Each structure stands twice: as structure tokens, then as C-alpha cells.
mmCIF file of C-alpha atoms in Angstrom:
data_model
loop_
_atom_site.group_PDB
_atom_site.id
_atom_site.type_symbol
_atom_site.label_atom_id
_atom_site.label_comp_id
_atom_site.label_asym_id
_atom_site.label_seq_id
_atom_site.Cartn_x
_atom_site.Cartn_y
_atom_site.Cartn_z
ATOM 1 C CA MET A 296 123.439 116.790 72.372
ATOM 2 C CA LEU A 297 123.502 115.743 76.027
ATOM 3 C CA ARG A 298 122.839 112.270 77.333
ATOM 4 C CA VAL A 299 121.051 111.931 80.662
ATOM 5 C CA ARG A 300 120.579 108.335 81.753
ATOM 6 C CA PRO A 301 117.385 107.501 83.644
ATOM 7 C CA LEU A 302 117.697 106.018 87.100
ATOM 8 C CA PRO A 303 116.048 102.665 87.779
ATOM 9 C CA PHE A 304 112.387 103.234 88.683
ATOM 10 C CA GLU A 305 112.756 106.981 88.171
ATOM 11 C CA ALA A 306 109.600 109.070 87.966
ATOM 12 C CA THR A 307 108.998 110.253 84.415
ATOM 13 C CA ALA A 308 108.714 113.878 85.541
ATOM 14 C CA SER A 309 112.033 113.535 87.356
ATOM 15 C CA CYS A 310 113.774 112.165 84.273
ATOM 16 C CA VAL A 311 112.364 114.967 82.121
ATOM 17 C CA GLN A 312 113.295 117.587 84.725
ATOM 18 C CA ARG A 313 116.887 116.335 84.910
ATOM 19 C CA LEU A 314 117.115 116.464 81.135
ATOM 20 C CA ALA A 315 115.732 120.007 81.161
ATOM 21 C CA THR A 316 118.254 121.008 83.833
ATOM 22 C CA ALA A 317 121.091 119.638 81.723
ATOM 23 C CA TYR A 318 119.938 121.881 78.854
ATOM 24 C CA ARG A 319 119.375 124.787 81.279
ATOM 25 C CA LEU A 320 115.674 124.863 80.498
ATOM 26 C CA THR A 321 112.496 124.537 82.495
ATOM 27 C CA LEU A 322 110.466 121.373 82.060
ATOM 28 C CA PRO A 323 107.747 123.103 79.970
ATOM 29 C CA GLN A 324 110.414 124.733 77.785
ATOM 30 C CA LEU A 325 112.073 121.383 77.129
ATOM 31 C CA LEU A 326 108.811 119.693 76.195
ATOM 32 C CA HIS A 327 107.780 122.584 73.958
ATOM 33 C CA GLY A 328 111.126 122.524 72.181
ATOM 34 C CA ALA A 329 110.774 118.774 71.663
ATOM 35 C CA GLY A 330 107.357 119.197 70.070
ATOM 36 C CA ILE A 331 105.500 117.712 73.038
ATOM 37 C CA THR A 332 102.249 119.366 74.119
ATOM 38 C CA LEU A 333 102.001 119.659 77.901
ATOM 39 C CA HIS A 334 98.545 119.432 79.479
ATOM 40 C CA GLY A 335 97.783 120.505 83.031
ATOM 41 C CA HIS A 336 100.048 121.619 85.837
ATOM 42 C CA GLY A 337 101.889 119.681 88.485
ATOM 43 C CA THR A 338 105.048 119.131 90.441
ATOM 44 C CA LEU A 339 106.834 116.240 92.105
ATOM 45 C CA PRO A 340 106.175 114.313 94.250
ATOM 46 C CA PRO A 341 102.363 114.767 94.460
ATOM 47 C CA ALA A 342 101.952 114.591 90.671
ATOM 48 C CA GLU A 343 103.506 112.552 87.880
ATOM 49 C CA LEU A 344 103.999 113.178 84.182
ATOM 50 C CA HIS A 345 102.436 110.691 81.773
ATOM 51 C CA LEU A 346 103.676 110.669 78.171
ATOM 52 C CA ASN A 347 102.026 109.008 75.199
ATOM 53 C CA HIS A 348 104.067 106.907 72.787
ATOM 54 C CA ASN A 349 105.007 109.723 70.427
ATOM 55 C CA ALA A 350 106.103 111.928 73.316
ATOM 56 C CA ALA A 351 108.206 109.067 74.684
ATOM 57 C CA ARG A 352 109.881 108.710 71.282
ATOM 58 C CA HIS A 353 110.745 112.417 71.257
ATOM 59 C CA LEU A 354 112.106 112.140 74.794
ATOM 60 C CA ALA A 355 114.248 109.142 73.836
ATOM 61 C CA VAL A 356 115.862 111.185 71.062
ATOM 62 C CA LEU A 357 116.597 114.053 73.446
ATOM 63 C CA ALA A 358 117.980 111.718 76.112
ATOM 64 C CA ARG A 359 120.032 109.844 73.505
ATOM 65 C CA THR A 360 118.648 106.611 74.916
ATOM 66 C CA PRO A 361 116.905 103.910 72.843
ATOM 67 C CA LEU A 362 113.194 103.868 73.607
ATOM 68 C CA PRO A 363 113.188 100.237 74.871
ATOM 69 C CA HIS A 364 115.971 101.142 77.320
ATOM 70 C CA LEU A 365 114.189 104.299 78.398
ATOM 71 C CA THR A 366 110.867 102.588 79.079
ATOM 72 C CA ARG A 367 112.537 100.024 81.324
ATOM 73 C CA ALA A 368 113.401 102.745 83.846
ATOM 74 C CA PRO A 369 110.634 105.366 84.273
ATOM 75 C CA PRO A 370 107.520 103.324 85.108
ATOM 76 C CA HIS A 371 105.045 105.769 83.555
ATOM 77 C CA LEU A 372 106.469 105.720 80.043
ATOM 78 C CA PRO A 373 104.405 103.676 77.557
ATOM 79 C CA HIS A 374 105.770 100.248 76.669
ATOM 80 C CA ASN A 375 103.638 99.599 73.585
ATOM 81 C CA ASP A 376 103.110 101.084 70.155
ATOM 82 C CA THR A 377 99.553 102.339 70.602
ATOM 83 C CA ALA A 378 98.370 105.772 69.482
ATOM 84 C CA ARG A 379 101.217 106.295 67.019
ATOM 85 C CA SER A 380 99.138 108.753 64.991
ATOM 86 C CA THR A 381 98.311 111.078 67.885
ATOM 87 C CA GLU A 382 100.198 114.213 68.788
ATOM 88 C CA ALA A 383 103.122 113.954 71.153
ATOM 89 C CA ALA A 384 101.530 114.837 74.478
ATOM 90 C CA ALA A 385 102.302 114.846 78.189
ATOM 91 C CA HIS A 386 99.753 115.036 81.003
ATOM 92 C CA TRP A 387 100.217 115.849 84.674
ATOM 93 C CA LYS A 388 98.288 113.476 86.945
ATOM 94 C CA ARG A 389 97.834 113.652 90.698
ATOM 95 C CA LEU A 390 99.095 110.700 92.723
ATOM 96 C CA GLU A 391 97.733 109.170 95.895
ATOM 97 C CA ALA A 392 100.097 109.342 98.869
ATOM 98 C CA GLU A 393 101.115 105.687 98.576
ATOM 99 C CA GLN A 394 101.922 106.153 94.869
ATOM 100 C CA GLN A 395 104.197 109.162 95.251
ATOM 101 C CA PRO A 396 107.910 108.872 94.461
ATOM 102 C CA VAL A 397 110.700 109.493 96.954
ATOM 103 C CA ARG A 398 114.064 111.198 96.647
ATOM 104 C CA ALA A 399 116.790 109.174 94.961
ATOM 105 C CA CYS A 400 120.367 108.936 96.182
ATOM 106 C CA THR A 401 121.966 112.293 95.392
ATOM 107 C CA LEU A 402 125.338 110.823 94.406
ATOM 108 C CA CYS A 403 123.809 108.232 92.071
ATOM 109 C CA THR A 404 121.763 111.042 90.546
ATOM 110 C CA ARG A 405 124.777 113.305 90.005
ATOM 111 C CA HIS A 406 126.642 110.462 88.340
ATOM 112 C CA ARG A 407 123.796 109.894 85.884
ATOM 113 C CA SER A 408 123.306 113.630 85.333
ATOM 114 C CA HIS A 409 126.958 114.432 84.566
ATOM 115 C CA GLY A 410 127.034 116.583 87.685
ATOM 116 C CA ALA A 411 124.204 118.846 86.515
ATOM 117 C CA THR A 412 121.883 117.999 89.412
ATOM 118 C CA GLY A 413 121.629 115.797 92.467
ATOM 119 C CA THR A 414 117.841 115.855 92.570
ATOM 120 C CA ALA A 415 115.761 112.956 91.293
ATOM 121 C CA TRP A 416 112.625 111.142 92.373
ATOM 122 C CA VAL A 417 112.030 107.403 92.075
ATOM 123 C CA HIS A 418 109.083 105.061 92.470
ATOM 124 C CA ARG A 419 111.222 102.944 94.732
ATOM 125 C CA PRO A 420 110.387 99.268 95.234
ATOM 126 C CA ALA A 421 110.746 97.907 98.745
ATOM 127 C CA HIS A 422 114.084 96.227 98.044
ATOM 128 C CA ARG A 423 115.627 99.556 96.995
ATOM 129 C CA LEU A 424 114.988 101.410 100.254
ATOM 130 C CA VAL A 425 118.703 102.006 100.891
ATOM 131 C CA CYS A 426 121.556 102.944 98.563
ATOM 132 C CA PRO A 427 124.258 100.633 99.955
ATOM 133 C CA ARG A 428 127.042 102.318 98.024
ATOM 134 C CA HIS A 429 126.455 105.878 99.191
ATOM 135 C CA HIS A 430 124.576 105.177 102.432
ATOM 136 C CA GLN A 431 121.494 107.239 101.670
ATOM 137 C CA ALA A 432 117.773 106.587 101.932
ATOM 138 C CA ALA A 433 114.468 108.425 101.604
ATOM 139 C CA PRO A 434 111.690 106.352 103.147
ATOM 140 C CA ASP A 435 108.879 108.905 102.717
ATOM 141 C CA PRO A 436 107.783 111.255 99.879
ATOM 142 C CA ARG A 437 107.510 114.118 102.358
ATOM 143 C CA LEU A 438 111.287 114.078 102.786
ATOM 144 C CA THR A 439 112.786 116.450 100.237
ATOM 145 C CA THR A 440 116.336 115.509 101.238
ATOM 146 C CA THR A 441 117.775 112.029 101.633
ATOM 147 C CA LEU A 442 118.824 110.634 105.004
ATOM 148 C CA HIS A 443 122.371 109.513 105.770
ATOM 149 C CA THR A 444 122.578 105.913 106.955
ATOM 150 C CA LEU A 445 126.308 105.376 107.505
ATOM 151 C CA ALA A 446 125.860 105.454 111.292
ATOM 152 C CA VAL A 447 123.354 102.592 111.048
ATOM 153 C CA PRO A 448 125.298 99.826 109.252
ATOM 154 C CA GLU A 449 122.589 97.241 109.860
ATOM 155 C CA LEU A 450 120.537 99.012 107.182
ATOM 156 C CA THR A 451 123.105 98.095 104.537
ATOM 157 C CA ASP A 452 123.209 94.530 105.847
ATOM 158 C CA ALA A 453 119.422 94.412 105.607
ATOM 159 C CA HIS A 454 119.581 95.653 102.018
ATOM 160 C CA HIS A 455 121.812 92.752 101.001
ATOM 161 C CA ALA A 456 119.653 90.283 102.926
ATOM 162 C CA HIS A 457 116.595 91.644 101.127
ATOM 163 C CA GLN A 458 118.195 90.916 97.750
ATOM 164 C CA ARG A 459 118.661 87.304 98.848
ATOM 165 C CA LEU A 460 115.034 87.158 99.985
ATOM 166 C CA LEU A 461 113.884 88.070 96.472
ATOM 167 C CA ARG A 462 115.093 84.696 95.193
ATOM 168 C CA HIS A 463 112.516 82.880 97.309
ATOM 169 C CA PRO A 464 109.176 82.055 95.622
ATOM 170 C CA ARG A 465 107.257 83.317 98.663
ATOM 171 C CA ALA A 466 109.226 86.549 98.940
ATOM 172 C CA THR A 467 106.398 88.925 98.013
ATOM 173 C CA THR A 468 103.867 87.423 100.404
ATOM 174 C CA ALA A 469 106.416 87.138 103.200
ATOM 175 C CA TRP A 470 107.523 90.750 102.757
ATOM 176 C CA THR A 471 103.975 92.119 102.720
ATOM 177 C CA THR A 472 103.105 90.185 105.866
ATOM 178 C CA ALA A 473 106.313 91.090 107.688
ATOM 179 C CA ARG A 474 105.960 94.782 106.890
ATOM 180 C CA ALA A 475 102.387 94.840 108.169
ATOM 181 C CA ILE A 476 103.477 93.151 111.402
ATOM 182 C CA THR A 477 106.500 95.351 112.117
ATOM 183 C CA THR A 478 104.502 98.473 111.273
ATOM 184 C CA ARG A 479 101.893 97.422 113.819
ATOM 185 C CA TRP A 480 104.598 96.739 116.405
ATOM 186 C CA TYR A 481 106.196 100.103 115.716
ATOM 187 C CA ASP A 482 102.956 102.057 115.922
ATOM 188 C CA HIS A 483 101.910 100.276 119.131
ATOM 189 C CA GLN A 484 105.416 100.287 120.656
ATOM 190 C CA GLN A 485 105.748 96.535 120.987
ATOM 191 C CA HIS A 486 108.741 94.189 121.269
ATOM 192 C CA LEU A 487 111.463 96.307 119.638
ATOM 193 C CA THR A 488 110.679 99.814 120.830
ATOM 194 C CA HIS A 489 114.024 100.499 122.528
ATOM 195 C CA ARG A 490 116.047 99.255 119.552
ATOM 196 C CA TRP A 491 113.990 101.259 117.099
ATOM 197 C CA HIS A 492 114.167 104.415 119.213
ATOM 198 C CA THR A 493 117.959 104.088 119.363
ATOM 199 C CA ARG A 494 118.129 103.668 115.590
ATOM 200 C CA LEU A 495 115.884 106.676 115.013
ATOM 201 C CA THR A 496 118.077 108.775 117.302
ATOM 202 C CA LYS A 497 121.151 107.858 115.247
ATOM 203 C CA LEU A 498 119.389 108.769 112.011
ATOM 204 C CA ILE A 499 118.342 112.155 113.380
ATOM 205 C CA ALA A 500 121.887 112.829 114.599
ATOM 206 C CA ASP A 501 123.254 112.197 111.095
ATOM 207 C CA SER A 502 120.351 113.916 109.306
ATOM 208 C CA PRO A 503 119.071 116.766 111.507
ATOM 209 C CA HIS A 504 116.576 117.847 108.848
ATOM 210 C CA LEU A 505 114.577 114.733 109.711
ATOM 211 C CA ALA A 506 113.541 116.453 112.933
ATOM 212 C CA THR A 507 112.688 119.767 111.278
ATOM 213 C CA THR A 508 110.366 118.566 108.523
ATOM 214 C CA SER A 509 107.088 120.134 109.581
ATOM 215 C CA SER A 510 104.774 117.800 107.668
ATOM 216 C CA ALA A 511 105.162 114.849 110.049
ATOM 217 C CA SER A 512 107.133 113.563 113.022
ATOM 218 C CA PRO A 513 110.553 111.934 112.540
ATOM 219 C CA ALA A 514 109.139 108.704 113.938
ATOM 220 C CA LEU A 515 106.564 108.575 111.152
ATOM 221 C CA LEU A 516 108.784 109.813 108.323
ATOM 222 C CA ALA A 517 111.515 107.274 109.078
ATOM 223 C CA ARG A 518 109.302 104.363 110.133
ATOM 224 C CA ASP A 519 110.025 102.099 107.154
ATOM 225 C CA LEU A 520 113.747 102.750 107.506
ATOM 226 C CA VAL A 521 113.858 102.275 111.273
ATOM 227 C CA THR A 522 112.050 98.937 111.083
ATOM 228 C CA TYR A 523 113.785 97.748 107.913
ATOM 229 C CA PRO A 524 116.344 95.298 109.386
ATOM 230 C CA GLU A 525 113.717 93.536 111.478
ATOM 231 C CA THR A 526 111.185 93.536 108.641
ATOM 232 C CA VAL A 527 113.700 91.824 106.362
ATOM 233 C CA ALA A 528 114.678 89.329 109.064
ATOM 234 C CA LEU A 529 111.032 88.529 109.778
ATOM 235 C CA ALA A 530 110.192 88.208 106.077
ATOM 236 C CA ARG A 531 113.092 85.829 105.471
ATOM 237 C CA THR A 532 111.929 83.671 108.363
ATOM 238 C CA LEU A 533 108.274 83.669 107.304
ATOM 239 C CA ALA A 534 109.271 82.718 103.764
ATOM 240 C CA VAL A 535 110.769 79.427 104.918
ATOM 241 C CA LEU A 536 108.343 78.458 107.684
ATOM 242 C CA PRO A 537 106.434 75.243 106.977
ATOM 243 C CA ASN A 538 102.731 75.698 106.283
ATOM 244 C CA GLN A 539 101.518 74.058 109.474
ATOM 245 C CA PRO A 540 99.361 76.429 111.540
ATOM 246 C CA HIS A 541 98.363 75.787 115.165
ATOM 247 C CA ARG A 542 100.773 72.940 115.880
ATOM 248 C CA THR A 543 104.016 74.869 115.436
ATOM 249 C CA THR A 544 103.028 78.400 116.506
ATOM 250 C CA ASP A 545 105.144 78.435 119.673
ATOM 251 C CA ASP A 546 108.104 76.895 117.866
ATOM 252 C CA ALA A 547 107.787 79.494 115.126
ATOM 253 C CA LEU A 548 107.656 82.312 117.678
ATOM 254 C CA SER A 549 110.818 81.003 119.316
ATOM 255 C CA LEU A 550 112.593 80.813 115.972
ATOM 256 C CA ILE A 551 111.497 84.326 114.997
ATOM 257 C CA ALA A 552 112.580 85.728 118.366
ATOM 258 C CA HIS A 553 116.005 84.189 117.781
ATOM 259 C CA ARG A 554 116.212 85.690 114.274
ATOM 260 C CA LEU A 555 115.238 89.096 115.672
ATOM 261 C CA GLU A 556 117.843 88.739 118.435
ATOM 262 C CA LEU A 557 115.212 88.849 121.164
ATOM 263 C CA PRO A 558 115.132 86.556 124.208
ATOM 264 C CA SER A 559 111.474 85.816 123.514
ATOM 265 C CA LEU A 560 108.359 87.186 121.857
ATOM 266 C CA ALA A 561 105.817 87.559 124.610
ATOM 267 C CA SER A 562 102.592 88.060 122.744
ATOM 268 C CA ASN A 563 98.901 87.842 123.358
ATOM 269 C CA ALA A 564 96.232 86.486 121.065
ATOM 270 C CA ASN A 565 95.843 89.895 119.422
ATOM 271 C CA ASP A 566 99.500 90.207 118.460
ATOM 272 C CA PRO A 567 99.622 90.349 114.639
ATOM 273 C CA LEU A 568 102.440 87.811 114.410
ATOM 274 C CA ARG A 569 100.701 85.250 116.602
ATOM 275 C CA ALA A 570 97.446 85.846 114.729
ATOM 276 C CA PHE A 571 99.206 85.234 111.427
ATOM 277 C CA LEU A 572 100.953 82.094 112.625
ATOM 278 C CA THR A 573 97.813 80.683 114.218
ATOM 279 C CA HIS A 574 94.984 81.636 111.888
ATOM 280 C CA THR A 575 96.278 82.958 108.566
ATOM 281 C CA ARG A 576 99.215 80.803 107.542
ATOM 282 C CA HIS A 577 98.173 77.875 105.380
#
């Protein structure tokens, strides 16, 4: 019996598909052989597979992984003991765009699949945007192949800085705010446009498929990755700013400009950072 270890935050359908690949079966064949009734049709990344408790137990036996260990990885496996008397069942469910998984690092996937496949999909949290060991990333579900990040070493530095940010009690709020601000800057070509364009050019040079994905422009597909170092730097600064709006706005802008390695942050009243520092922070 084969053992296929789930990746952290791996989509349930991805974990099941990797297990099926290891047994040289299709996903429906694997579930049928395991006594799990499959309802509906779907495929990753626009749909996810939801298993009830009995189906998860069957999957744990096949994967040779204790159920508590298995449910810590795929986020759509049940964590409780409800519905023990029901049939083992799996259901395909459509996902909204913001809920869809992205491609996992191919080398991490091969390692956990005993070389059987390099394809996996993960519901990646923000602090797992980059694989620092293998220099890969997939910032958007529409990318069916990971991007190479070795030519942009600041992405790995940002990854490690993000892990340090997580220790701060205001990390979640600071990250959400920083990401909204840098996304606005990126979309409106403010402050860091030249730096971000240079970074995007390097990513395309290392991953030409980024420019040939027909579903969206490279600038949109790679936006979270391109802005990542500055988003982390901004979030780390916002997390430690004192809660004193109005009086320290200009000082805060000067500090943030320094952290972003900018001579200054010339902004008007409508700039999202100034608006946050002046009116929102409390």
C-alpha cells in the first residue's frame, strides 16, 4: 500500500488526485474502490472536493496517514465525528475566485508523492506565497504552472520577514491593510511603479509562460508576487506604529518611505496610506 503525504493547506481534491495517480487510477476510480460515493462533477481549481467523516476515514486508510494528521492539512476534510452512520460520500462544490487553490511547489509535491507527480493545488495562506527552498510561487489560480523566483531574491527575503511578522499580535490587521494599500498603488501606478515593473520583467524572463497565459495579463496574474516585498515591509511597519492618528501622520509617512527604500512618499489626501494613517488608525 502506498503512502502519499498531504501538503500543508492542500486542496482535498488535489490530495485525492495525487493518491489516485500513485495507484495509477483516476480520481473517480480511486473513490469507488475505496467505497466512497462521488456526487457531482468538477475539476481543480474552480471546484473542490468535500468529504464527509466516513469518506475521510477511508481516505486516511488509503493514504496510510492517521485521520487527525490528515485533517490538519487539507482544509476541506471534516475535523469532527459527525454523521458517522452515513455512507462514505464525496461532493464536488464550485468555488468563488477568491477561494480557489493555487499550484503548489512542484519539487515539494514530487517529494511528498514519491516522484509520482509534481502537480498539487493548495489553499495557500498569505505567508506561504513563496517556496523559499525551491524558489517557486503561484500567486493566482489561473496559473497552471508555478513561477520561478530565483532571479528575484527579495521575494525569499520577504518570505522570511513575513514569518517574523506573524509573531506580532497585530499581524493580521496590518497585513490586510498593507495588501489593500499596495494593491491600490499597483493598480493606479503609484510610488513604486518602476520597481514593480522591473520585478515583473525579471519574473517573465524566468517564467515565459506568465506572458502567454491567455486568461489575464502578466501584470494581473503576478500582482501579489510583484508587490510582496513592499507589502510585507509596509505591514511590519504598520504593526508597530503607535495608535496616534493625525498628530504623527507625516512622521509615519517618513518612516514608511524609509522602510520602503523611497526618498519620500508624496501623497495626496486620497492616497490610501495617508487616509489610513489620518482617519482609520485608532
